[in-house]
Amino acid sequence: MKAFIKKEIYHIFRDYRSMLILFGMPVVQVLIFGFAITNEIKDAKVTILDQSGDVLSNRFVSKLTASGYFKADRALDHPSQIEPAFREGRVKQVIVIPSGFGADLGLHKQVTIQILGDASDPNTANMLKNYTMAVLNAFQMQEMGMQALPVDVRVEPIMYYNPELKGVYMFVPGTMAIILMLVSAMMTSISIAREKELGTMEVLLVSPLRPWQIIVGKVIPYVALSFVNALLILSLGWFVFGVPIIGHKGFLMLEVLLFIIMSLSLGIFISTVSPTQQVAMLLSMFALMLPTILLSGFIFPIENMPVFLQWISNLMPSKWFIIIVRDVMLKGSGIAYLWKETLIIFGMTIFFIGLSIANFKLRLE
Amino acid sequence: MQANQTKIIIVENLVKKFGSFIANDNLTFDVAKGEIFGFLGANGAGKTTAMKILCGLSHPSSGRVTVAGYDIYSQTEKIKRSIGYMSQKFSLYEDLTVYENFRFYGGIYGLSRSMILDQTQRLLSRLGMSDYKDRVIKTLPLGWKQKLAFSVAIIHKPAIVFLDEPTGGVDPVTRRQFWDLIYENAHEGLTVFITTHYMDEAEYCNRLSIMVDGRIKALDTPSALKERFSCNSMQEVFIRLARN
């Protein structure tokens, strides 16, 4: 067994490509997700069609640009210019201020402002609208003071667990799920399939090693590697993006280990059904990676999916893992809250191991 | 073969069924110690199935089989320790060095470090490849890999070595050298159980069995077989048997 683990480690370290994938990818992914893919909006281009042009409207516009969310593009003079501005892609939003804006406001008359969004990117359009409304509300409050409404209901939202609504808080658990899945499931399934392809598997089976020893020997190096990767991602999150780990770290590590073992058993199962490395790779890619990315709630919220897809998402081990990691890291939850998710992953592990054993026996007979 | 020689493989009425398909139909044969036993047959004749059973990878449906003195049903583990196996793909790890391959296979047979070193030195010097100990396998020519694969298969000094079409894709000169290696080892008492599709190679075996449709159609020395079927070469014998 010792010989086996040693050999496997040689395999991994001699193959520069897989080394690069193993250690380069987690870093790159975390950085990309952390820096580039962010839902926060900064300096979105807007333009204003100010038909009023008075003191108040000017003040509103400067408040808007001072918020940091918007950057004013060259102002428009006529409604006919609105559509070309969108078409050219110059701006994401146009705000139309009606004539007599300041005068009407001064008379406490109702004033309507039009917000036109480029909804070819619906999420952004929606967010920009919300930001504009927020600025508008603040502006109203500031200009009109308490006199605006007889009864003043103020909303003071407090965002628990992630007060600044940082996207990276969500990406760290998500990336961890993807990377662990990839390293554990894909790498093991490929490396076992390679032994089959090379014919070394036959030789191993003829040797006094028992099948479980072969599998465990192959898998242990990957457990270690995956674990190192998990630590790498967590520390990147911590040091670069300031993602906290509020919960018990030991508990988090145990959960990570459980997920790694789950992915490995999935990888072993894949390798029992794939005759070559290529098949193993494709199966891992399409059966694991894509669903993990799309259906785990990592990028697209599960609540927004059609009911049918929500059902399928329950079959994704990563969905449960992401819930666990997020809750432990951000909410500080312990096993008392997460026993259900833990049990599900544990059950999946048993299921895949059982399936692999059944499959393996079938082939030998 | 002399009758008093030790029989190292004994197969009596071996039957292997997959559902209603009979892969091995009542095989009975034995192999003597130090013999080179050729196991011939067309593709699908049941060679691989029988070989798997002898290697302890699969159990027979019925019949009595002993390999190296151990019972195939109850002593599979002991059998596995006393046999070596070389597959047609040569089964070396391409990204490891020659020595690392020896060390790995020695390791899974539980050899001590010093024993692995001794054996590696002995086997490599026999091949005249001592200088290539630290070369990575994929940089070596096919013929070398083949000989190395054979050496790796006998690193734990097994009583029997099973060679599954060991000369596929190798040129005639290299094949010839490979057979020299087999002879050398057989001379030292190693039993060689070999399957092949090359009939010129079949002539090198001490005895041959030819399987057709799950049964052994003929079993004798190459010269006796040629005489019996009044053919000039094993090629003709084989074709005549396989056609019927």
Coordinates of C-alpha atoms in Angstrom, one line a residue:
Chain A
M1 CA 0.0 0.0 0.0
K2 CA 2.8 2.4 0.8
A3 CA 4.4 1.5 -2.5
F4 CA 1.2 2.3 -4.1
I5 CA 0.7 5.7 -2.6
K6 CA 4.3 6.6 -3.5
K7 CA 3.8 5.6 -7.1
E8 CA 0.6 7.6 -7.3
I9 CA 2.3 10.7 -6.0
Y10 CA 5.0 10.3 -8.6
H11 CA 2.3 10.1 -11.3
I12 CA 0.7 13.3 -10.1
F13 CA 4.0 15.2 -9.7
R14 CA 5.5 14.1 -13.0
D15 CA 2.5 15.3 -15.0
Y16 CA 3.0 19.0 -15.2
R17 CA -0.3 19.6 -16.8
S18 CA -2.4 18.0 -14.1
M19 CA -0.2 19.7 -11.5
L20 CA -1.1 23.0 -13.1
I21 CA -4.7 22.2 -13.1
L22 CA -4.5 21.0 -9.5
F23 CA -2.9 24.0 -8.0
G24 CA -3.3 26.7 -10.6
M25 CA -7.0 26.4 -11.0
P26 CA -8.2 27.0 -7.5
V27 CA -6.1 30.2 -7.3
V28 CA -7.2 31.4 -10.6
Q29 CA -10.9 30.6 -10.0
V30 CA -11.0 32.3 -6.7
L31 CA -9.4 35.4 -8.0
I32 CA -11.6 35.5 -11.1
F33 CA -14.7 35.0 -9.1
G34 CA -13.6 37.3 -6.4
F35 CA -12.5 40.2 -8.6
A36 CA -14.2 39.9 -12.0
I37 CA -17.5 38.3 -11.5
T38 CA -19.2 40.6 -9.1
N39 CA -22.8 41.6 -8.9
E40 CA -21.9 44.9 -7.4
I41 CA -22.3 47.9 -9.7
K42 CA -19.7 50.6 -9.9
D43 CA -19.6 53.5 -12.4
A44 CA -22.4 52.3 -14.6
K45 CA -22.9 54.7 -17.5
V46 CA -26.1 56.7 -17.4
T47 CA -27.3 59.7 -19.2
I48 CA -29.8 62.3 -18.3
L49 CA -32.4 63.9 -20.4
D50 CA -33.0 66.9 -18.3
Q51 CA -36.0 68.8 -19.7
S52 CA -36.2 71.0 -16.7
G53 CA -32.6 72.2 -16.2
D54 CA -33.2 74.0 -12.9
V55 CA -31.3 74.0 -9.6
L56 CA -33.1 71.1 -8.1
S57 CA -32.7 68.8 -11.1
N58 CA -29.0 69.7 -11.3
R59 CA -28.7 68.8 -7.6
F60 CA -30.4 65.5 -8.2
V61 CA -28.0 64.7 -11.1
S62 CA -25.0 65.5 -9.1
K63 CA -26.2 63.4 -6.2
L64 CA -26.7 60.6 -8.5
T65 CA -23.2 60.7 -9.9
A66 CA -21.7 61.3 -6.5
S67 CA -23.1 58.0 -5.3
G68 CA -20.3 56.1 -7.0
Y69 CA -22.7 53.8 -8.8
F70 CA -23.2 55.9 -11.8
K71 CA -21.1 57.8 -14.2
A72 CA -22.8 60.4 -16.2
D73 CA -22.4 60.2 -20.0
R74 CA -23.0 63.3 -22.2
A75 CA -26.4 64.6 -21.5
L76 CA -29.2 64.2 -24.1
D77 CA -31.3 67.1 -25.5
H78 CA -34.2 65.3 -27.1
P79 CA -36.2 62.1 -26.5
S80 CA -35.4 60.9 -30.0
Q81 CA -31.8 60.5 -28.8
I82 CA -32.6 57.9 -26.2
E83 CA -32.8 54.9 -28.3
P84 CA -29.7 55.6 -30.3
A85 CA -27.8 56.0 -27.0
F86 CA -28.9 52.5 -26.0
R87 CA -28.2 51.0 -29.4
E88 CA -24.7 52.4 -29.5
G89 CA -24.2 50.7 -26.1
R90 CA -23.1 54.0 -24.7
V91 CA -25.3 53.9 -21.7
K92 CA -27.1 51.4 -19.5
Q93 CA -29.8 53.7 -18.2
V94 CA -31.5 56.9 -19.2
I95 CA -33.2 59.1 -16.7
V96 CA -35.8 61.5 -18.0
I97 CA -36.5 64.5 -15.8
P98 CA -39.7 66.3 -16.9
S99 CA -39.8 70.0 -17.4
G100 CA -40.8 72.0 -14.4
F101 CA -39.2 69.5 -12.1
G102 CA -37.9 72.0 -9.5
A103 CA -40.9 74.2 -9.7
D104 CA -43.4 71.4 -9.2
L105 CA -41.4 70.0 -6.3
G106 CA -41.3 73.4 -4.7
L107 CA -45.1 73.5 -4.9
H108 CA -45.3 70.0 -3.3
K109 CA -46.9 68.7 -6.4
Q110 CA -46.5 65.1 -7.6
V111 CA -43.6 64.8 -9.9
T112 CA -42.8 61.8 -12.2
I113 CA -39.4 60.8 -13.2
Q114 CA -38.9 58.2 -15.9
I115 CA -36.2 55.6 -15.7
L116 CA -35.4 53.8 -18.9
G117 CA -33.1 50.7 -18.6
D118 CA -31.3 48.6 -21.1
A119 CA -32.9 45.3 -20.3
S120 CA -30.9 43.3 -22.7
D121 CA -29.0 42.6 -19.5
P122 CA -32.0 42.2 -17.2
N123 CA -30.1 41.8 -14.0
T124 CA -28.0 44.9 -14.4
A125 CA -31.0 47.0 -15.6
N126 CA -33.0 45.9 -12.6
M127 CA -30.2 46.7 -10.2
L128 CA -29.5 50.1 -11.7
K129 CA -33.2 50.9 -11.4
N130 CA -33.1 50.0 -7.7
Y131 CA -30.0 52.1 -7.1
T132 CA -31.6 55.1 -8.8
M133 CA -34.7 54.8 -6.7
A134 CA -32.6 54.6 -3.6
V135 CA -30.7 57.8 -4.6
L136 CA -34.0 59.4 -5.5
N137 CA -35.5 58.6 -2.1
A138 CA -32.5 60.0 -0.3
F139 CA -32.7 63.1 -2.5
Q140 CA -36.4 63.5 -1.7
M141 CA -35.7 63.1 2.0
Q142 CA -32.9 65.6 1.9
E143 CA -34.8 68.3 -0.1
M144 CA -38.2 68.0 1.4
G145 CA -37.3 66.9 4.9
M146 CA -40.2 65.7 7.1
Q147 CA -42.8 67.7 5.3
A148 CA -43.1 65.3 2.5
L149 CA -45.4 62.9 4.2
P150 CA -47.5 63.3 7.3
V151 CA -46.4 59.8 8.5
D152 CA -42.9 58.9 7.8
V153 CA -42.0 55.2 7.5
R154 CA -38.4 54.7 7.1
V155 CA -36.8 51.4 6.0
E156 CA -33.5 50.5 7.5
P157 CA -32.3 47.3 6.1
I158 CA -29.6 45.4 7.9
M159 CA -28.0 42.5 6.0
Y160 CA -27.1 39.8 8.3
Y161 CA -23.9 37.7 7.8
N162 CA -22.7 39.7 4.9
P163 CA -23.5 43.3 5.6
E164 CA -21.6 44.7 2.6
L165 CA -23.3 42.2 0.2
K166 CA -20.0 41.0 -1.1
G167 CA -20.3 38.5 -3.9
V168 CA -17.0 36.8 -2.9
Y169 CA -18.6 35.5 0.3
M170 CA -20.7 33.3 -1.9
F171 CA -18.0 32.4 -4.3
V172 CA -15.6 30.9 -1.8
P173 CA -17.9 28.0 -0.8
G174 CA -18.9 27.6 -4.5
T175 CA -15.4 27.5 -5.8
M176 CA -14.4 25.1 -3.1
A177 CA -17.2 22.8 -4.2
I178 CA -16.2 22.9 -7.8
I179 CA -12.5 22.5 -7.2
L180 CA -12.9 19.6 -4.7
M181 CA -15.3 17.9 -7.1
L182 CA -12.9 18.4 -10.0
V183 CA -9.8 17.3 -8.2
S184 CA -11.3 14.4 -6.4
A185 CA -13.8 13.0 -8.8
M186 CA -12.3 13.8 -12.1
M187 CA -8.7 13.2 -11.2
T188 CA -9.4 9.8 -9.6
S189 CA -11.7 8.6 -12.3
I190 CA -9.1 9.5 -14.9
S191 CA -6.2 8.0 -13.1
I192 CA -8.1 4.7 -12.5
A193 CA -9.2 4.7 -16.1
R194 CA -5.6 5.2 -17.1
E195 CA -4.6 2.0 -15.3
K196 CA -7.3 0.2 -17.2
E197 CA -6.1 1.6 -20.5
L198 CA -2.5 0.8 -19.9
G199 CA -3.4 -2.8 -18.8
T200 CA -1.7 -2.2 -15.5
M201 CA -5.0 -2.8 -13.8
E202 CA -5.0 -6.4 -14.9
V203 CA -1.6 -6.9 -13.4
L204 CA -2.7 -5.2 -10.2
L205 CA -5.7 -7.5 -10.0
V206 CA -3.6 -10.6 -10.5
S207 CA -1.3 -9.4 -7.7
P208 CA -2.0 -10.3 -4.1
L209 CA -3.4 -6.8 -3.5
R210 CA -7.1 -6.8 -2.8
P211 CA -9.3 -4.6 -4.9
W212 CA -10.1 -2.3 -2.0
Q213 CA -6.4 -1.9 -1.4
I214 CA -5.9 -0.8 -4.9
I215 CA -8.7 1.7 -4.7
V216 CA -7.7 3.1 -1.3
G217 CA -4.0 3.3 -2.4
K218 CA -5.0 5.3 -5.5
V219 CA -7.4 7.6 -3.6
I220 CA -5.3 8.6 -0.6
P221 CA -3.0 11.0 -2.4
Y222 CA -6.0 12.7 -3.9
V223 CA -7.6 13.1 -0.5
A224 CA -4.4 14.8 0.7
L225 CA -4.3 17.0 -2.5
S226 CA -7.9 18.0 -2.3
F227 CA -7.5 18.9 1.4
V228 CA -4.5 21.1 0.6
N229 CA -6.6 22.8 -2.1
A230 CA -9.5 23.4 0.3
L231 CA -7.1 25.1 2.7
L232 CA -5.6 27.1 -0.2
I233 CA -9.0 28.4 -1.2
L234 CA -10.1 29.2 2.3
S235 CA -6.9 31.1 3.0
L236 CA -7.2 33.0 -0.3
G237 CA -10.7 33.9 0.7
W238 CA -9.4 35.0 4.1
F239 CA -6.3 36.9 3.2
V240 CA -7.3 38.4 -0.1
F241 CA -11.0 39.0 0.2
G242 CA -11.5 39.0 3.9
V243 CA -14.1 36.2 3.9
P244 CA -14.5 35.3 7.6
I245 CA -14.7 31.8 9.1
I246 CA -17.0 32.4 12.0
G247 CA -17.9 28.7 12.8
H248 CA -15.8 26.0 14.3
K249 CA -12.8 25.4 12.0
G250 CA -12.4 21.8 12.9
F251 CA -16.0 21.1 12.1
L252 CA -15.6 22.8 8.8
M253 CA -12.5 20.7 8.0
L254 CA -14.5 17.5 8.8
E255 CA -17.2 18.6 6.5
V256 CA -14.7 19.3 3.8
L257 CA -13.2 15.9 4.3
L258 CA -16.6 14.2 4.1
F259 CA -17.3 16.0 0.8
I260 CA -13.9 15.0 -0.6
I261 CA -14.6 11.4 0.2
M262 CA -18.0 11.7 -1.4
S263 CA -16.4 13.1 -4.6
L264 CA -13.8 10.4 -4.6
S265 CA -16.4 7.7 -4.4
L266 CA -18.2 9.4 -7.2
G267 CA -15.0 9.4 -9.2
I268 CA -14.5 5.7 -8.5
F269 CA -17.9 5.0 -9.7
I270 CA -17.3 6.9 -12.9
S271 CA -14.1 5.0 -13.5
T272 CA -16.0 1.7 -13.1
V273 CA -18.2 2.6 -16.0
S274 CA -15.7 4.2 -18.3
P275 CA -13.2 2.1 -20.3
T276 CA -10.8 4.9 -21.2
Q277 CA -9.4 8.2 -19.9
Q278 CA -11.3 10.1 -22.5
V279 CA -14.7 8.7 -21.4
A280 CA -13.8 9.3 -17.8
M281 CA -12.9 12.9 -18.6
L282 CA -16.1 13.6 -20.6
L283 CA -18.3 11.9 -18.0
S284 CA -16.8 14.0 -15.2
M285 CA -17.1 17.1 -17.2
F286 CA -20.6 16.8 -18.3
A287 CA -22.0 14.7 -15.4
L288 CA -20.2 16.6 -12.7
M289 CA -18.8 20.0 -13.6
L290 CA -21.7 21.5 -15.5
P291 CA -24.4 20.5 -13.0
T292 CA -22.2 21.5 -10.2
I293 CA -21.7 25.0 -11.6
L294 CA -25.3 25.4 -12.9
L295 CA -27.5 23.6 -10.4
S296 CA -25.8 23.9 -7.1
G297 CA -27.0 27.4 -6.4
F298 CA -23.5 28.6 -6.8
I299 CA -24.2 31.0 -9.6
F300 CA -27.9 30.8 -10.2
P301 CA -30.2 31.0 -7.1
I302 CA -32.1 27.7 -6.7
E303 CA -35.2 29.6 -5.6
N304 CA -35.5 31.1 -9.1
M305 CA -35.4 27.8 -10.9
P306 CA -38.4 26.0 -12.3
V307 CA -39.7 23.4 -9.8
F308 CA -38.4 20.6 -11.9
L309 CA -34.8 21.9 -11.8
Q310 CA -35.2 22.6 -8.1
W311 CA -35.9 18.9 -7.7
I312 CA -32.8 18.0 -9.7
S313 CA -30.7 20.4 -7.7
N314 CA -31.4 18.3 -4.7
L315 CA -29.4 15.5 -6.3
M316 CA -26.4 17.7 -6.5
P317 CA -24.0 16.9 -3.7
S318 CA -22.4 20.3 -4.1
K319 CA -25.7 22.1 -3.3
W320 CA -25.6 20.6 0.2
F321 CA -21.9 21.2 0.6
I322 CA -22.2 24.8 -0.4
I323 CA -25.0 25.3 2.2
I324 CA -22.8 23.7 4.8
V325 CA -19.7 25.7 4.1
R326 CA -21.6 28.9 3.8
D327 CA -23.4 28.5 7.0
V328 CA -20.4 27.4 8.9
M329 CA -18.2 30.2 7.6
L330 CA -20.7 33.1 7.6
K331 CA -23.3 32.2 10.2
G332 CA -21.1 30.1 12.5
S333 CA -23.6 27.2 12.4
G334 CA -22.7 23.9 13.9
I335 CA -23.8 20.3 13.5
A336 CA -27.1 21.1 15.3
Y337 CA -28.3 23.1 12.3
L338 CA -26.5 21.2 9.5
W339 CA -27.0 17.5 10.5
K340 CA -29.5 17.1 7.7
E341 CA -27.1 18.3 4.9
T342 CA -24.3 16.3 6.4
L343 CA -26.4 13.2 6.5
I344 CA -27.4 13.7 2.8
I345 CA -23.7 13.9 1.7
F346 CA -22.9 10.9 3.9
G347 CA -25.7 8.9 2.3
M348 CA -24.5 9.8 -1.1
T349 CA -21.0 8.6 -0.2
I350 CA -22.4 5.2 0.9
F351 CA -24.5 5.1 -2.2
F352 CA -21.6 5.6 -4.7
I353 CA -19.3 3.3 -2.9
G354 CA -21.9 0.6 -2.9
L355 CA -22.6 1.2 -6.6
S356 CA -18.9 1.0 -7.4
I357 CA -18.5 -2.3 -5.5
A358 CA -21.5 -3.8 -7.2
N359 CA -20.2 -2.7 -10.6
F360 CA -16.7 -3.9 -9.9
K361 CA -17.9 -7.4 -8.9
L362 CA -20.1 -7.6 -11.9
R363 CA -17.1 -7.0 -14.2
L364 CA -14.9 -9.5 -12.5
E365 CA -17.4 -12.4 -12.7
Chain B
M1 CA 6.9 -35.1 -21.1
Q2 CA 8.1 -37.5 -18.5
A3 CA 5.3 -38.7 -16.3
N4 CA 7.3 -38.3 -13.1
Q5 CA 7.7 -34.5 -13.5
T6 CA 6.0 -32.3 -11.0
K7 CA 2.7 -31.1 -12.2
I8 CA 2.4 -27.4 -11.3
I9 CA -1.0 -26.7 -12.9
I10 CA -3.7 -29.4 -12.8
V11 CA -7.1 -28.8 -14.5
E12 CA -9.8 -31.4 -14.4
N13 CA -13.2 -31.0 -16.0
L14 CA -13.1 -27.2 -15.8
V15 CA -16.4 -25.6 -16.8
K16 CA -17.2 -21.9 -16.9
K17 CA -20.6 -20.7 -17.9
F18 CA -21.9 -17.2 -18.3
G19 CA -25.6 -17.7 -18.1
S20 CA -26.4 -20.2 -20.9
F21 CA -23.1 -19.5 -22.7
I22 CA -20.4 -22.0 -22.1
A23 CA -17.0 -20.4 -22.3
N24 CA -14.9 -23.3 -21.1
D25 CA -16.4 -26.7 -21.8
N26 CA -14.8 -29.5 -19.7
L27 CA -11.2 -28.6 -20.0
T28 CA -8.7 -31.1 -18.7
F29 CA -5.0 -30.6 -18.9
D30 CA -1.9 -30.2 -16.8
V31 CA 1.4 -28.3 -17.0
A32 CA 4.7 -29.5 -15.7
K33 CA 7.2 -27.5 -13.7
G34 CA 9.6 -25.7 -16.0
E35 CA 7.5 -26.3 -19.0
I36 CA 6.7 -23.7 -21.7
F37 CA 3.0 -24.3 -22.3
G38 CA 1.4 -22.7 -25.3
F39 CA -2.3 -21.9 -24.9
L40 CA -3.6 -21.3 -28.4
G41 CA -7.0 -20.6 -29.8
A42 CA -8.9 -18.1 -32.1
N43 CA -10.3 -15.0 -30.6
G44 CA -13.4 -15.9 -28.5
A45 CA -12.4 -19.5 -28.1
G46 CA -12.3 -19.1 -24.4
K47 CA -8.5 -18.6 -23.8
T48 CA -8.8 -15.5 -21.8
T49 CA -11.6 -16.9 -19.6
A50 CA -9.5 -20.0 -18.7
M51 CA -6.5 -17.8 -18.1
K52 CA -8.4 -15.6 -15.7
I53 CA -9.5 -18.6 -13.8
L54 CA -6.0 -19.9 -13.5
C55 CA -4.9 -16.4 -12.2
G56 CA -7.5 -16.4 -9.6
L57 CA -9.5 -13.5 -11.1
S58 CA -12.6 -15.6 -11.7
H59 CA -14.1 -18.7 -10.3
P60 CA -15.0 -21.8 -12.4
S61 CA -18.6 -23.0 -12.5
S62 CA -17.4 -26.5 -11.8
G63 CA -14.3 -28.6 -12.0
R64 CA -11.1 -29.0 -10.0
V65 CA -8.1 -26.7 -10.5
T66 CA -4.9 -26.5 -8.6
V67 CA -2.2 -23.9 -9.4
A68 CA 1.3 -24.2 -7.8
G69 CA -0.2 -26.8 -5.5
Y70 CA -3.0 -24.5 -4.2
D71 CA -6.7 -25.0 -4.7
I72 CA -8.3 -22.3 -6.9
Y73 CA -11.5 -22.1 -4.8
S74 CA -10.0 -21.7 -1.3
Q75 CA -6.4 -20.6 -1.7
T76 CA -6.7 -17.8 -4.3
E77 CA -4.4 -15.5 -2.2
K78 CA -1.6 -18.1 -2.1
I79 CA -1.9 -18.7 -5.8
K80 CA -1.6 -14.9 -6.5
R81 CA 1.6 -14.9 -4.5
S82 CA 3.1 -17.7 -6.6
I83 CA 2.3 -16.4 -10.0
G84 CA 3.4 -13.6 -12.2
Y85 CA 1.4 -12.0 -15.0
M86 CA 2.3 -10.0 -18.0
S87 CA -0.5 -8.5 -20.1
Q88 CA -0.4 -7.8 -23.8
K89 CA -0.1 -4.1 -23.2
F90 CA 3.2 -4.6 -21.3
S91 CA 1.7 -2.8 -18.3
L92 CA 4.5 -0.6 -17.2
Y93 CA 4.0 2.9 -15.9
E94 CA 5.2 5.1 -18.7
D95 CA 5.9 8.1 -16.5
L96 CA 8.0 6.2 -14.0
T97 CA 11.6 5.1 -14.3
V98 CA 12.7 1.6 -14.8
Y99 CA 13.7 1.2 -11.2
E100 CA 10.6 2.8 -10.0
N101 CA 8.5 0.3 -11.9
F102 CA 10.5 -2.6 -10.3
R103 CA 10.2 -1.0 -6.9
F104 CA 6.5 -0.6 -7.2
Y105 CA 5.7 -4.1 -8.4
G106 CA 8.2 -5.5 -5.9
G107 CA 6.4 -3.4 -3.3
I108 CA 2.9 -4.8 -4.0
Y109 CA 4.3 -8.3 -3.7
G110 CA 5.6 -7.3 -0.3
L111 CA 9.3 -7.7 -1.1
S112 CA 11.8 -6.0 1.2
R113 CA 13.8 -3.0 -0.1
S114 CA 17.0 -5.0 -0.3
M115 CA 15.4 -7.8 -2.1
I116 CA 13.9 -5.4 -4.6
L117 CA 17.3 -3.9 -5.2
D118 CA 19.0 -7.3 -5.6
Q119 CA 16.3 -8.5 -8.0
T120 CA 16.4 -5.3 -10.0
Q121 CA 20.1 -5.6 -10.4
R122 CA 20.0 -9.2 -11.3
L123 CA 17.2 -8.9 -13.9
L124 CA 18.6 -5.7 -15.5
S125 CA 22.1 -7.1 -15.8
R126 CA 20.6 -10.1 -17.5
L127 CA 18.9 -7.8 -20.0
G128 CA 22.1 -5.8 -20.3
M129 CA 20.2 -2.7 -19.2
S130 CA 21.8 -1.9 -15.9
D131 CA 22.7 1.6 -17.2
Y132 CA 19.2 2.4 -17.9
K133 CA 17.9 2.0 -14.4
D134 CA 16.9 5.6 -14.1
R135 CA 15.4 6.1 -17.6
V136 CA 11.7 6.9 -17.8
I137 CA 9.9 4.1 -19.5
K138 CA 8.3 6.1 -22.2
T139 CA 11.7 7.0 -23.6
L140 CA 12.5 3.3 -24.3
P141 CA 11.9 1.3 -27.4
L142 CA 9.0 -1.2 -27.5
G143 CA 11.2 -4.2 -27.5
W144 CA 12.9 -3.1 -24.3
K145 CA 9.6 -2.4 -22.6
Q146 CA 8.5 -5.9 -23.4
K147 CA 11.5 -7.5 -21.8
L148 CA 11.2 -5.1 -18.8
A149 CA 7.6 -6.0 -18.5
F150 CA 8.6 -9.7 -18.4
S151 CA 11.2 -9.0 -15.8
V152 CA 8.8 -7.0 -13.7
A153 CA 6.4 -9.9 -13.8
I154 CA 8.9 -12.3 -12.3
I155 CA 10.5 -9.9 -9.8
H156 CA 8.9 -11.8 -6.9
K157 CA 10.3 -15.1 -8.2
P158 CA 7.0 -16.8 -9.0
A159 CA 6.7 -20.5 -9.8
I160 CA 4.6 -19.7 -12.9
V161 CA 4.4 -16.8 -15.2
F162 CA 1.3 -16.1 -17.3
L163 CA 2.0 -14.3 -20.6
D164 CA -1.0 -13.0 -22.4
E165 CA 0.0 -12.4 -26.0
P166 CA 3.3 -10.9 -24.9
T167 CA 4.7 -10.3 -28.4
G168 CA 2.0 -8.2 -30.0
G169 CA 3.3 -5.4 -32.2
V170 CA 7.0 -6.3 -31.8
D171 CA 9.3 -7.0 -34.8
P172 CA 10.5 -10.6 -35.5
V173 CA 14.1 -10.0 -34.2
T174 CA 12.9 -8.6 -31.0
R175 CA 10.4 -11.5 -30.7
R176 CA 13.2 -13.9 -31.1
Q177 CA 15.2 -12.2 -28.3
F178 CA 12.2 -12.3 -26.1
W179 CA 11.9 -16.0 -26.6
D180 CA 15.6 -16.4 -25.7
L181 CA 14.7 -14.7 -22.4
I182 CA 11.8 -17.1 -21.9
Y183 CA 14.0 -20.1 -22.5
E184 CA 16.6 -18.9 -20.1
N185 CA 14.1 -18.5 -17.3
A186 CA 12.3 -21.8 -18.1
H187 CA 15.6 -23.5 -17.9
E188 CA 16.0 -22.2 -14.3
G189 CA 12.7 -23.9 -13.4
L190 CA 10.1 -21.1 -14.2
T191 CA 6.9 -22.5 -15.7
V192 CA 5.7 -20.4 -18.6
F193 CA 2.0 -20.3 -19.6
I194 CA 1.7 -18.3 -22.8
T195 CA -1.0 -17.4 -25.2
T196 CA -0.1 -16.2 -28.7
H197 CA -1.5 -15.7 -32.2
Y198 CA 1.9 -16.2 -33.8
M199 CA 2.2 -19.8 -35.0
D200 CA 6.0 -19.6 -35.5
E201 CA 6.1 -18.9 -31.7
A202 CA 3.9 -21.8 -31.0
E203 CA 6.7 -24.0 -32.4
Y204 CA 8.9 -22.8 -29.6
C205 CA 6.6 -24.2 -26.9
N206 CA 7.2 -27.5 -25.2
R207 CA 3.6 -28.4 -25.5
L208 CA 0.6 -26.8 -27.0
S209 CA -3.1 -26.8 -26.4
I210 CA -5.5 -25.6 -29.1
M211 CA -8.9 -24.4 -28.1
V212 CA -11.9 -24.2 -30.4
D213 CA -15.3 -23.0 -29.2
G214 CA -14.5 -23.5 -25.5
R215 CA -13.0 -27.0 -25.9
I216 CA -9.4 -28.2 -26.1
K217 CA -9.3 -29.8 -29.6
A218 CA -5.6 -30.9 -29.4
L219 CA -2.9 -31.0 -26.9
D220 CA 0.6 -32.3 -27.6
T221 CA 4.1 -31.3 -28.5
P222 CA 4.3 -29.2 -31.7
S223 CA 6.1 -32.0 -33.6
A224 CA 3.5 -34.6 -32.6
L225 CA 0.7 -32.3 -33.6
K226 CA 2.2 -31.7 -37.0
E227 CA 2.7 -35.4 -37.4
R228 CA -0.8 -36.3 -36.3
F229 CA -2.5 -33.8 -38.7
S230 CA 0.2 -34.4 -41.3
C231 CA 1.0 -30.7 -41.7
N232 CA 4.3 -29.0 -42.3
S233 CA 3.7 -26.1 -40.0
M234 CA 1.7 -25.2 -36.9
Q235 CA -0.1 -22.6 -39.0
E236 CA -1.7 -25.4 -41.0
V237 CA -2.5 -27.4 -37.9
F238 CA -4.2 -24.4 -36.4
I239 CA -6.2 -23.5 -39.4
R240 CA -7.4 -27.1 -39.9
L241 CA -8.6 -27.3 -36.3
A242 CA -10.2 -23.9 -36.2
R243 CA -12.1 -24.5 -39.4
N244 CA -13.9 -27.6 -38.2

